[in-house]
C-alpha cells in the first residue's frame, strides 16, 4: 500500500502531456501494475516477473479487474529482457528481500503461502536488490524514480547499494504506516 501511494505521488511530478512509462519488477499478483493502470490513466505499464505462473496470475487478476489491455506482461529475470532504449519514468518493485536465516523465523502462514522464490533473496536478503539497482538505473529516464520495498532489517545494506550506484541520487528512506523503514527510493541523475 505504501509503495503504491509513493508511486502515485511521484507520478504527479512528470509532465501530463505524454505517456507515463511505469515498470513493476517482480509483479507477482500484479498489484502494483494494476494500481498504476487504475489510478494513472496515461500510464504505459510493463509488469515483469521471472515466473510464468506469477505472470499468469497477474494477467488473470488484471483481466478480472478490466485492466489487462493496459499492461504489458513480460517474463524476465528482473529487467534483463527489457531494452534500455525504452526507458521508464517510474520503476517499482517489491522484490524478494528475506534472508535465508530470516525465512526460518517467518510466520507459518507466510512461509507456507508464498513461493520461496518470491520471498528469499539469498543469504543476506539483499542479493536481488543489488542486481536490480544497476539494471533500473540503466532503464530510467533522467529524473525518473526507482522505488523498492525492503525489510527494515536490511535498511543499511540497501542504503549502501543505492549509494553505490553513480547514476542514481538516493532519496530519503520512507517508513510504512507501522513506522518501519520500508521504501528505498532513488532518482536517476
Coordinates of N, CA, C and O in Angstrom, one line a residue:
X1 N 0.8 -1.2 0.0 CA 0.0 0.0 0.0 C 0.9 1.3 0.0 O 0.6 2.2 -0.8
X2 N 1.9 1.3 0.8 CA 2.7 2.5 0.9 C 3.5 2.7 -0.4 O 3.7 3.8 -0.8
X3 N 3.9 1.6 -1.0 CA 4.7 1.7 -2.3 C 3.8 2.3 -3.3 O 4.2 3.1 -4.1
X4 N 2.5 1.8 -3.4 CA 1.5 2.4 -4.3 C 1.3 3.8 -4.1 O 1.3 4.6 -5.1
X5 N 1.1 4.3 -2.9 CA 0.9 5.7 -2.6 C 2.1 6.5 -3.1 O 1.9 7.6 -3.7
X6 N 3.3 6.1 -2.8 CA 4.5 6.8 -3.2 C 4.6 6.9 -4.7 O 4.9 7.9 -5.3
X7 N 4.3 5.7 -5.4 CA 4.3 5.7 -6.9 C 3.3 6.7 -7.4 O 3.7 7.5 -8.3
X8 N 2.1 6.8 -6.9 CA 1.1 7.7 -7.4 C 1.5 9.2 -7.1 O 1.3 10.1 -7.9
X9 N 2.1 9.4 -5.9 CA 2.6 10.8 -5.6 C 3.7 11.2 -6.6 O 3.7 12.4 -7.1
X10 N 4.7 10.4 -6.9 CA 5.8 10.7 -7.8 C 5.3 10.9 -9.2 O 5.8 11.7 -10.0
X11 N 4.2 10.2 -9.6 CA 3.7 10.3 -11.0 C 3.2 11.7 -11.3 O 3.3 12.1 -12.4
X12 N 2.9 12.4 -10.3 CA 2.4 13.8 -10.4 C 3.5 14.8 -10.8 O 3.3 15.8 -11.4
X13 N 4.8 14.3 -10.6 CA 5.9 15.2 -10.9 C 6.2 15.3 -12.4 O 7.0 16.1 -12.9
X14 N 5.7 14.3 -13.2 CA 6.0 14.2 -14.6 C 5.0 15.0 -15.5 O 3.8 15.1 -15.1
X15 N 5.5 15.6 -16.6 CA 4.6 16.4 -17.4 C 3.4 15.5 -17.9 O 3.5 14.3 -18.1
X16 N 2.2 16.1 -17.9 CA 1.0 15.4 -18.2 C 0.7 15.4 -19.7 O -0.4 14.9 -20.1
X17 N 1.6 15.9 -20.5 CA 1.3 16.0 -22.0 C 1.7 14.7 -22.8 O 1.6 14.7 -24.0
X18 N 2.2 13.7 -22.1 CA 2.6 12.5 -22.8 C 2.4 11.3 -21.9 O 2.0 11.4 -20.8
X19 N 2.7 10.1 -22.4 CA 2.6 8.9 -21.6 C 3.6 8.8 -20.5 O 4.6 9.4 -20.5
X20 N 3.2 8.2 -19.4 CA 4.0 7.9 -18.3 C 4.4 6.5 -18.3 O 3.5 5.6 -18.2
X21 N 5.6 6.2 -18.5 CA 6.1 4.8 -18.6 C 6.4 4.2 -17.2 O 7.3 4.8 -16.5
X22 N 5.7 3.2 -16.8 CA 5.8 2.6 -15.4 C 6.2 1.1 -15.6 O 5.6 0.4 -16.4
X23 N 7.1 0.6 -14.8 CA 7.5 -0.8 -14.8 C 7.4 -1.3 -13.3 O 7.9 -0.7 -12.4
X24 N 6.7 -2.5 -13.2 CA 6.6 -3.2 -12.0 C 7.4 -4.4 -12.1 O 7.1 -5.4 -12.9
X25 N 8.6 -4.5 -11.4 CA 9.5 -5.6 -11.5 C 9.3 -6.6 -10.3 O 9.3 -6.2 -9.2
X26 N 9.0 -7.8 -10.7 CA 8.7 -8.9 -9.8 C 7.2 -8.7 -9.5 O 6.8 -8.7 -8.3
X27 N 6.4 -8.6 -10.5 CA 5.0 -8.2 -10.3 C 4.2 -9.2 -9.4 O 3.2 -8.8 -8.8
X28 N 4.5 -10.5 -9.4 CA 3.8 -11.4 -8.5 C 2.3 -11.4 -8.9 O 1.9 -11.8 -10.0
X29 N 1.4 -11.0 -8.0 CA 0.0 -11.0 -8.3 C -0.4 -9.8 -9.2 O -1.6 -9.8 -9.7
X30 N 0.5 -8.9 -9.5 CA 0.2 -7.8 -10.3 C -0.4 -6.6 -9.7 O -0.7 -5.6 -10.3
X31 N -0.3 -6.5 -8.4 CA -1.0 -5.4 -7.6 C -0.4 -4.0 -8.0 O -1.2 -3.1 -8.2
X32 N 0.9 -3.9 -8.1 CA 1.4 -2.6 -8.4 C 1.0 -2.1 -9.8 O 0.6 -1.0 -10.0
X33 N 1.2 -3.1 -10.8 CA 0.8 -2.7 -12.2 C -0.7 -2.4 -12.3 O -1.1 -1.5 -13.0
X34 N -1.5 -3.2 -11.6 CA -3.0 -2.9 -11.7 C -3.3 -1.6 -11.0 O -4.2 -0.9 -11.6
X35 N -2.7 -1.3 -9.9 CA -3.0 0.0 -9.3 C -2.5 1.2 -10.2 O -3.2 2.2 -10.3
X36 N -1.4 1.0 -10.8 CA -1.0 2.0 -11.8 C -2.0 2.2 -12.9 O -2.3 3.3 -13.3
X37 N -2.5 1.1 -13.4 CA -3.5 1.1 -14.5 C -4.7 1.8 -14.1 O -5.4 2.6 -14.8
X38 N -5.1 1.5 -12.8 CA -6.4 2.1 -12.3 C -6.3 3.6 -12.1 O -7.2 4.4 -12.4
X39 N -5.2 4.0 -11.5 CA -5.0 5.4 -11.0 C -4.2 6.3 -11.9 O -4.2 7.5 -11.7
X40 N -3.6 5.8 -12.9 CA -2.7 6.6 -13.8 C -3.2 6.3 -15.2 O -2.6 5.5 -16.0
X41 N -4.3 7.0 -15.7 CA -4.9 6.7 -17.0 C -3.9 6.9 -18.2 O -4.1 6.2 -19.2
X42 N -2.9 7.7 -18.0 CA -2.0 7.9 -19.2 C -0.8 7.0 -19.1 O 0.1 7.1 -20.0
X43 N -0.7 6.1 -18.1 CA 0.4 5.3 -17.9 C 0.5 4.1 -19.0 O -0.5 3.5 -19.3
X44 N 1.7 3.9 -19.4 CA 2.0 2.7 -20.2 C 2.8 1.8 -19.3 O 3.9 2.1 -18.8
X45 N 2.2 0.6 -18.9 CA 2.7 -0.2 -17.8 C 3.2 -1.5 -18.3 O 2.6 -2.2 -19.2
X46 N 4.4 -1.8 -17.8 CA 5.0 -3.1 -18.0 C 5.1 -3.9 -16.7 O 5.6 -3.3 -15.7
X47 N 4.7 -5.1 -16.7 CA 4.8 -5.9 -15.5 C 5.7 -7.1 -15.8 O 5.5 -7.8 -16.8
X48 N 6.7 -7.2 -15.0 CA 7.8 -8.2 -15.2 C 7.9 -9.2 -14.1 O 7.8 -8.8 -12.9
X49 N 8.1 -10.5 -14.4 CA 8.3 -11.5 -13.4 C 9.1 -12.6 -14.0 O 9.0 -12.9 -15.2
X50 N 9.9 -13.3 -13.2 CA 10.7 -14.4 -13.7 C 9.9 -15.6 -13.8 O 10.2 -16.5 -14.6
X51 N 8.8 -15.7 -13.1 CA 7.9 -16.8 -13.1 C 6.7 -16.7 -14.0 O 5.9 -15.8 -14.0
X52 N 6.6 -17.7 -14.9 CA 5.5 -17.7 -15.8 C 4.2 -17.9 -15.1 O 3.1 -17.3 -15.4
X53 N 4.2 -18.7 -14.0 CA 3.0 -18.9 -13.2 C 2.5 -17.5 -12.5 O 1.4 -17.2 -12.5
X54 N 3.5 -16.8 -12.0 CA 3.1 -15.5 -11.4 C 2.6 -14.5 -12.5 O 1.6 -13.8 -12.2
X55 N 3.2 -14.5 -13.7 CA 2.7 -13.7 -14.7 C 1.3 -14.0 -15.1 O 0.4 -13.2 -15.4
X56 N 1.0 -15.3 -15.1 CA -0.4 -15.8 -15.5 C -1.4 -15.3 -14.4 O -2.5 -14.8 -14.7
X57 N -1.0 -15.4 -13.1 CA -1.8 -14.9 -12.0 C -2.1 -13.4 -12.2 O -3.2 -12.9 -12.1
X58 N -1.0 -12.7 -12.4 CA -1.1 -11.2 -12.6 C -2.0 -10.9 -13.8 O -2.9 -10.0 -13.7
X59 N -1.8 -11.6 -14.9 CA -2.7 -11.3 -16.1 C -4.1 -11.6 -15.8 O -5.0 -10.9 -16.2
X60 N -4.4 -12.7 -15.1 CA -5.7 -13.1 -14.7 C -6.4 -12.1 -13.8 O -7.5 -11.7 -14.0
X61 N -5.6 -11.6 -12.8 CA -6.1 -10.5 -11.9 C -6.4 -9.3 -12.7 O -7.4 -8.6 -12.5
X62 N -5.5 -8.9 -13.6 CA -5.7 -7.7 -14.4 C -7.0 -7.8 -15.3 O -7.8 -6.9 -15.4
X63 N -7.1 -9.0 -15.9 CA -8.3 -9.2 -16.7 C -9.6 -9.2 -15.9 O -10.5 -8.5 -16.4
X64 N -9.6 -9.8 -14.7 CA -10.8 -9.8 -13.9 C -11.2 -8.4 -13.5 O -12.4 -8.1 -13.2
X65 N -10.2 -7.5 -13.4 CA -10.5 -6.1 -13.0 C -10.6 -5.1 -14.2 O -10.8 -3.9 -14.0
X66 N -10.5 -5.7 -15.4 CA -10.6 -4.8 -16.6 C -9.4 -4.0 -17.0 O -9.6 -3.0 -17.7
X67 N -8.2 -4.4 -16.6 CA -7.0 -3.6 -16.9 C -6.0 -4.4 -17.7 O -4.9 -3.9 -18.0
X68 N -6.3 -5.6 -18.2 CA -5.3 -6.4 -18.8 C -4.8 -5.8 -20.1 O -3.7 -5.9 -20.6
X69 N -5.6 -5.0 -20.8 CA -5.3 -4.3 -22.1 C -4.3 -3.2 -21.8 O -3.6 -2.8 -22.8
X70 N -4.2 -2.7 -20.6 CA -3.3 -1.6 -20.3 C -1.9 -2.0 -19.8 O -1.1 -1.1 -19.6
X71 N -1.7 -3.3 -19.6 CA -0.5 -3.8 -19.0 C 0.2 -4.8 -20.0 O -0.5 -5.7 -20.5
X72 N 1.5 -4.5 -20.2 CA 2.3 -5.5 -21.0 C 3.0 -6.4 -20.0 O 3.6 -6.0 -19.1
X73 N 2.8 -7.7 -20.2 CA 3.4 -8.7 -19.3 C 4.6 -9.3 -19.9 O 4.5 -9.8 -21.1
X74 N 5.7 -9.3 -19.2 CA 7.0 -9.8 -19.8 C 7.7 -10.8 -18.8 O 7.9 -10.4 -17.6
X75 N 8.0 -12.0 -19.3 CA 8.8 -12.8 -18.4 C 10.3 -12.4 -18.5 O 10.8 -12.3 -19.6
X76 N 10.9 -12.2 -17.4 CA 12.3 -11.7 -17.4 C 12.9 -11.9 -16.0 O 12.2 -11.8 -15.0
X77 N 14.1 -12.2 -15.9 CA 14.9 -12.2 -14.7 C 15.2 -10.7 -14.4 O 16.0 -10.1 -15.1
X78 N 14.5 -10.1 -13.5 CA 14.5 -8.7 -13.2 C 14.2 -8.0 -14.5 O 13.2 -8.2 -15.2
X79 N 15.1 -7.0 -15.0 CA 14.8 -6.2 -16.1 C 15.7 -6.7 -17.4 O 15.7 -5.9 -18.4
X80 N 16.3 -7.8 -17.3 CA 17.2 -8.2 -18.4 C 16.5 -8.3 -19.8 O 17.2 -8.0 -20.7
X81 N 15.3 -8.6 -19.8 CA 14.6 -8.7 -21.1 C 14.1 -7.4 -21.7 O 13.5 -7.3 -22.7
X82 N 14.2 -6.3 -20.9 CA 13.7 -5.0 -21.3 C 14.9 -4.2 -21.8 O 15.9 -4.0 -21.2
X83 N 14.7 -3.5 -23.0 CA 15.7 -2.7 -23.6 C 15.9 -1.4 -22.9 O 14.9 -0.7 -22.6
X84 N 17.2 -1.0 -22.7 CA 17.4 0.3 -22.2 C 17.0 1.4 -23.1 O 16.9 2.6 -22.7
X85 N 16.7 1.1 -24.4 CA 16.2 2.1 -25.3 C 14.8 2.4 -25.1 O 14.2 3.3 -25.9
X86 N 14.1 1.8 -24.2 CA 12.7 2.1 -23.9 C 12.6 2.4 -22.4 O 12.1 1.7 -21.6
X87 N 13.2 3.6 -22.0 CA 13.3 3.9 -20.6 C 12.0 4.2 -19.9 O 11.0 4.6 -20.5
X88 N 12.0 4.1 -18.6 CA 10.8 4.3 -17.8 C 10.9 5.6 -16.9 O 12.0 6.0 -16.5
X89 N 9.8 6.2 -16.6 CA 9.7 7.3 -15.6 C 9.7 6.7 -14.2 O 10.3 7.3 -13.3
X90 N 9.0 5.6 -14.0 CA 8.9 5.0 -12.7 C 9.2 3.5 -12.7 O 8.6 2.8 -13.6
X91 N 10.1 3.0 -11.9 CA 10.3 1.6 -11.8 C 10.0 1.3 -10.3 O 10.7 1.8 -9.4
X92 N 9.1 0.4 -10.1 CA 8.7 0.0 -8.7 C 8.9 -1.5 -8.6 O 8.7 -2.3 -9.5
X93 N 9.3 -1.9 -7.4 CA 9.5 -3.3 -7.1 C 9.3 -3.7 -5.7 O 9.7 -3.0 -4.8
X94 N 8.6 -4.8 -5.5 CA 8.5 -5.5 -4.2 C 9.2 -6.8 -4.4 O 8.6 -7.8 -4.6
X95 N 10.6 -6.8 -4.4 CA 11.4 -7.9 -4.7 C 11.5 -8.9 -3.5 O 11.2 -8.5 -2.4
X96 N 12.0 -10.1 -3.8 CA 12.4 -10.9 -2.6 C 13.4 -10.2 -1.8 O 14.4 -9.7 -2.4
X97 N 13.2 -10.1 -0.5 CA 14.2 -9.4 0.4 C 14.4 -10.1 1.7 O 15.0 -9.5 2.6
X98 N 14.0 -11.3 1.8 CA 14.1 -12.1 3.0 C 15.4 -12.9 3.0 O 15.7 -13.5 1.9
X99 N 16.2 -12.9 4.0 CA 17.4 -13.7 4.1 C 17.0 -15.1 4.3 O 15.9 -15.4 4.8
X100 N 17.9 -16.0 4.0 CA 17.7 -17.5 4.2 C 17.4 -17.7 5.7 O 16.5 -18.5 6.1
X101 N 18.2 -17.1 6.6 CA 18.0 -17.3 8.0 C 16.7 -16.7 8.5 O 16.0 -17.3 9.3
X102 N 16.3 -15.5 8.0 CA 15.1 -14.9 8.4 C 13.9 -15.7 8.0 O 12.8 -15.7 8.7
X103 N 14.0 -16.4 6.8 CA 12.9 -17.2 6.3 C 12.4 -18.2 7.4 O 11.2 -18.5 7.5
X104 N 13.4 -18.8 8.1 CA 13.0 -19.8 9.1 C 12.2 -19.2 10.2 O 11.5 -20.0 10.9
X105 N 12.3 -17.9 10.4 CA 11.5 -17.3 11.5 C 10.2 -16.6 11.1 O 9.5 -16.1 11.9
X106 N 9.9 -16.7 9.8 CA 8.7 -16.1 9.3 C 7.5 -16.9 9.8 O 7.6 -18.1 10.1
X107 N 6.3 -16.2 10.0 CA 5.1 -16.9 10.5 C 4.8 -18.0 9.5 O 5.0 -17.9 8.3
X108 N 4.3 -19.1 10.0 CA 4.0 -20.3 9.1 C 3.0 -19.9 8.0 O 3.2 -20.4 6.9
X109 N 2.0 -19.0 8.2 CA 1.1 -18.7 7.2 C 1.8 -18.0 6.0 O 1.3 -18.0 4.9
X110 N 2.9 -17.3 6.3 CA 3.6 -16.6 5.2 C 4.5 -17.6 4.5 O 4.5 -17.8 3.3
X111 N 5.3 -18.4 5.3 CA 6.2 -19.4 4.7 C 5.5 -20.4 3.9 O 5.9 -20.9 2.8
X112 N 4.3 -20.8 4.3 CA 3.5 -21.9 3.6 C 2.6 -21.4 2.5 O 2.1 -22.1 1.7
X113 N 2.4 -20.0 2.4 CA 1.5 -19.5 1.4 C 2.3 -18.9 0.2 O 1.8 -19.1 -0.9
X114 N 3.4 -18.2 0.4 CA 4.1 -17.6 -0.7 C 5.2 -18.5 -1.2 O 5.8 -19.2 -0.4
X115 N 5.4 -18.4 -2.5 CA 6.5 -19.2 -3.1 C 7.9 -18.8 -2.5 O 8.1 -17.6 -2.3
X116 N 8.7 -19.7 -2.2 CA 10.1 -19.4 -1.6 C 10.8 -18.4 -2.4 O 11.4 -17.5 -1.9
X117 N 10.8 -18.6 -3.8 CA 11.5 -17.7 -4.7 C 11.0 -16.3 -4.6 O 11.7 -15.3 -4.9
X118 N 9.7 -16.1 -4.2 CA 9.1 -14.7 -4.1 C 9.5 -14.0 -2.8 O 9.4 -12.8 -2.7
X119 N 10.0 -14.8 -1.9 CA 10.4 -14.2 -0.6 C 11.9 -14.1 -0.4 O 12.4 -13.1 0.1
X120 N 12.6 -15.2 -0.6 CA 14.0 -15.3 -0.2 C 14.9 -14.8 -1.3 O 14.9 -15.3 -2.5
X121 N 15.8 -13.8 -1.0 CA 16.7 -13.2 -2.0 C 18.1 -14.0 -1.9 O 18.8 -13.9 -2.9
X122 N 18.4 -14.6 -0.8 CA 19.7 -15.2 -0.7 C 20.1 -15.2 0.8 O 19.4 -14.8 1.7
X123 N 21.4 -15.5 1.0 CA 21.9 -15.5 2.4 C 21.7 -14.2 3.2 O 21.4 -14.2 4.4
X124 N 21.9 -13.0 2.5 CA 21.8 -11.7 3.2 C 20.5 -11.0 3.0 O 20.1 -10.2 3.8
X125 N 19.7 -11.4 2.0 CA 18.4 -10.8 1.8 C 18.5 -9.6 0.8 O 17.5 -9.1 0.4
X126 N 19.7 -9.2 0.4 CA 19.9 -8.0 -0.5 C 20.3 -8.4 -1.9 O 20.5 -7.5 -2.7
X127 N 20.5 -9.7 -2.1 CA 21.1 -10.1 -3.4 C 20.2 -9.7 -4.6 O 20.8 -9.2 -5.6
X128 N 18.9 -9.8 -4.5 CA 18.1 -9.4 -5.7 C 18.1 -7.8 -5.9 O 18.2 -7.3 -7.0
X129 N 18.1 -7.1 -4.8 CA 18.1 -5.6 -4.8 C 19.4 -5.2 -5.4 O 19.5 -4.3 -6.3
X130 N 20.5 -5.8 -5.0 CA 21.8 -5.5 -5.6 C 21.9 -5.7 -7.1 O 22.6 -4.9 -7.8
X131 N 21.2 -6.7 -7.6 CA 21.1 -6.9 -9.1 C 20.2 -5.9 -9.7 O 20.4 -5.5 -10.9
X132 N 19.1 -5.6 -9.1 CA 18.1 -4.7 -9.6 C 18.5 -3.3 -9.8 O 18.3 -2.6 -10.8
X133 N 19.2 -2.7 -8.8 CA 19.6 -1.3 -8.8 C 20.3 -0.9 -10.1 O 19.9 0.1 -10.8
X134 N 21.4 -1.5 -10.5 CA 22.1 -1.1 -11.8 C 21.2 -1.3 -13.0 O 21.3 -0.5 -13.9
X135 N 20.4 -2.4 -13.0 CA 19.5 -2.6 -14.2 C 18.5 -1.5 -14.3 O 18.2 -1.0 -15.4
X136 N 17.9 -1.1 -13.1 CA 17.0 0.0 -13.1 C 17.6 1.3 -13.5 O 17.0 2.1 -14.3
X137 N 18.8 1.6 -13.0 CA 19.5 2.8 -13.3 C 19.7 3.0 -14.8 O 19.6 4.1 -15.4
X138 N 20.0 1.9 -15.5 CA 20.2 1.9 -16.9 C 18.9 2.1 -17.7 O 18.9 2.5 -18.8
X139 N 17.8 1.8 -17.1 CA 16.5 1.8 -17.8 C 15.5 2.9 -17.3 O 14.4 3.0 -17.6
X140 N 16.1 3.9 -16.5 CA 15.3 5.0 -16.1 C 15.6 6.3 -16.9 O 16.8 6.5 -17.3
X141 N 14.6 7.0 -17.2 CA 14.8 8.3 -17.8 C 15.5 9.3 -16.8 O 15.3 9.1 -15.6
X142 N 16.2 10.3 -17.3 CA 16.7 11.3 -16.4 C 15.6 11.9 -15.6 O 14.5 12.3 -16.1
X143 N 15.7 11.9 -14.3 CA 14.6 12.4 -13.4 C 13.6 11.3 -13.0 O 12.8 11.6 -12.2
X144 N 13.8 10.1 -13.5 CA 12.9 9.0 -13.2 C 13.2 8.5 -11.8 O 14.3 8.7 -11.3
X145 N 12.3 7.7 -11.3 CA 12.4 7.2 -9.9 C 12.4 5.7 -9.8 O 11.6 5.0 -10.5
X146 N 13.2 5.1 -8.9 CA 13.2 3.7 -8.6 C 12.7 3.7 -7.1 O 13.2 4.3 -6.2
X147 N 11.7 2.8 -6.9 CA 11.1 2.6 -5.6 C 11.2 1.1 -5.3 O 10.7 0.3 -6.1
X148 N 11.7 0.7 -4.2 CA 11.9 -0.7 -3.8 C 11.4 -0.9 -2.4 O 11.9 -0.2 -1.5
X149 N 10.5 -1.8 -2.2 CA 10.1 -2.2 -0.9 C 11.2 -3.1 -0.3 O 11.7 -3.9 -1.0
X150 N 11.5 -2.8 1.0 CA 12.5 -3.6 1.7 C 12.0 -4.0 3.1 O 11.0 -3.6 3.6
X151 N 12.8 -4.9 3.7 CA 12.7 -5.2 5.1 C 13.4 -4.2 5.9 O 14.6 -3.8 5.5
X152 N 12.9 -3.8 7.0 CA 13.6 -2.8 7.9 C 15.0 -3.4 8.3 O 15.9 -2.6 8.6
X153 N 15.1 -4.7 8.4 CA 16.3 -5.4 8.8 C 17.5 -5.2 7.8 O 18.7 -5.4 8.2
X154 N 17.2 -4.8 6.6 CA 18.3 -4.7 5.6 C 18.5 -3.2 5.2 O 19.1 -3.0 4.2
X155 N 17.9 -2.3 5.9 CA 17.9 -0.9 5.6 C 19.4 -0.4 5.3 O 19.6 0.3 4.3
X156 N 20.3 -0.7 6.2 CA 21.6 -0.1 6.0 C 22.3 -0.7 4.8 O 23.0 0.0 4.0
X157 N 22.2 -2.0 4.5 CA 22.8 -2.6 3.3 C 22.2 -2.1 2.1 O 22.9 -1.8 1.1
X158 N 20.9 -1.9 2.1 CA 20.2 -1.3 0.9 C 20.6 0.1 0.6 O 20.9 0.5 -0.5
X159 N 20.8 0.9 1.7 CA 21.3 2.3 1.5 C 22.6 2.3 0.9 O 22.9 3.0 0.0
X160 N 23.5 1.3 1.3 CA 24.9 1.2 0.7 C 24.8 0.9 -0.8 O 25.5 1.4 -1.6
X161 N 23.9 0.0 -1.1 CA 23.7 -0.4 -2.5 C 23.2 0.8 -3.4 O 23.8 1.0 -4.4
X162 N 22.2 1.5 -2.9 CA 21.7 2.7 -3.6 C 22.8 3.7 -3.7 O 23.0 4.3 -4.8
X163 N 23.6 4.0 -2.7 CA 24.6 5.0 -2.7 C 25.7 4.6 -3.6 O 26.5 5.4 -4.1
X164 N 25.9 3.3 -3.9 CA 27.0 2.8 -4.7 C 26.7 2.9 -6.2 O 27.6 2.6 -7.0
X165 N 25.5 3.3 -6.6 CA 25.1 3.4 -8.0 C 25.3 4.8 -8.4 O 24.4 5.7 -8.1
X166 N 26.3 5.1 -9.2 CA 26.6 6.5 -9.5 C 25.5 7.2 -10.4 O 25.5 8.5 -10.4
X167 N 24.7 6.5 -11.1 CA 23.7 7.1 -11.9 C 22.4 7.5 -11.1 O 21.5 8.1 -11.7
X168 N 22.4 7.1 -9.9 CA 21.2 7.4 -9.0 C 21.6 8.3 -7.9 O 22.6 8.3 -7.3
X169 N 20.6 9.2 -7.5 CA 20.7 10.0 -6.4 C 19.7 9.5 -5.3 O 18.5 9.6 -5.5
X170 N 20.2 8.8 -4.3 CA 19.2 8.2 -3.3 C 18.4 9.3 -2.7 O 18.9 10.4 -2.3
X171 N 17.1 9.0 -2.5 CA 16.2 9.9 -1.7 C 16.1 9.3 -0.3 O 16.7 8.3 0.0
X172 N 15.3 10.0 0.5 CA 15.2 9.5 1.9 C 14.5 8.2 2.0 O 13.5 8.0 1.2
X173 N 14.9 7.3 2.9 CA 14.2 6.1 3.1 C 12.8 6.4 3.7 O 12.8 7.4 4.6
X174 N 11.8 5.7 3.4 CA 10.5 6.0 3.9 C 10.0 4.9 4.8 O 10.2 3.8 4.6
X175 N 9.2 5.3 5.8 CA 8.6 4.4 6.7 C 7.2 4.0 6.3 O 6.5 4.8 5.6
X176 N 6.7 2.8 6.7 CA 5.4 2.4 6.4 C 4.4 2.9 7.5 O 4.8 3.6 8.4
X177 N 3.2 2.5 7.4 CA 2.2 3.0 8.3 C 2.4 2.5 9.7 O 1.9 3.1 10.7
X178 N 3.2 1.4 9.9 CA 3.6 0.9 11.2 C 4.9 1.5 11.7 O 5.5 1.1 12.7
X179 N 5.4 2.6 11.0 CA 6.6 3.3 11.3 C 7.9 2.5 11.2 O 8.9 2.7 11.9
X180 N 7.9 1.5 10.3 CA 9.1 0.7 10.0 C 9.7 1.2 8.7 O 8.9 1.5 7.7
X181 N 11.0 1.2 8.6 CA 11.7 1.6 7.3 C 11.3 0.6 6.3 O 11.5 -0.6 6.4
X182 N 10.7 1.0 5.2 CA 10.1 0.1 4.2 C 10.3 0.4 2.7 O 10.3 -0.5 1.9
X183 N 10.5 1.7 2.4 CA 10.7 2.0 1.0 C 12.0 2.7 0.7 O 12.2 3.8 1.3
X184 N 12.8 2.1 -0.1 CA 14.0 2.7 -0.6 C 13.7 3.4 -1.9 O 13.0 2.9 -2.7
X185 N 14.2 4.6 -2.1 CA 14.0 5.3 -3.4 C 15.2 6.1 -3.8 O 16.0 6.5 -3.1
X186 N 15.3 6.2 -5.2 CA 16.4 7.0 -5.8 C 15.9 7.5 -7.1 O 15.1 7.0 -7.8
X187 N 16.5 8.7 -7.4 CA 16.2 9.4 -8.7 C 17.3 9.3 -9.6 O 18.5 9.4 -9.3
X188 N 17.0 9.0 -10.9 CA 18.1 9.0 -12.0 C 18.6 10.4 -12.2 O 17.9 11.3 -12.4
X189 N 19.9 10.5 -12.2 CA 20.6 11.8 -12.4 C 20.5 12.1 -13.9 O 20.7 11.2 -14.7

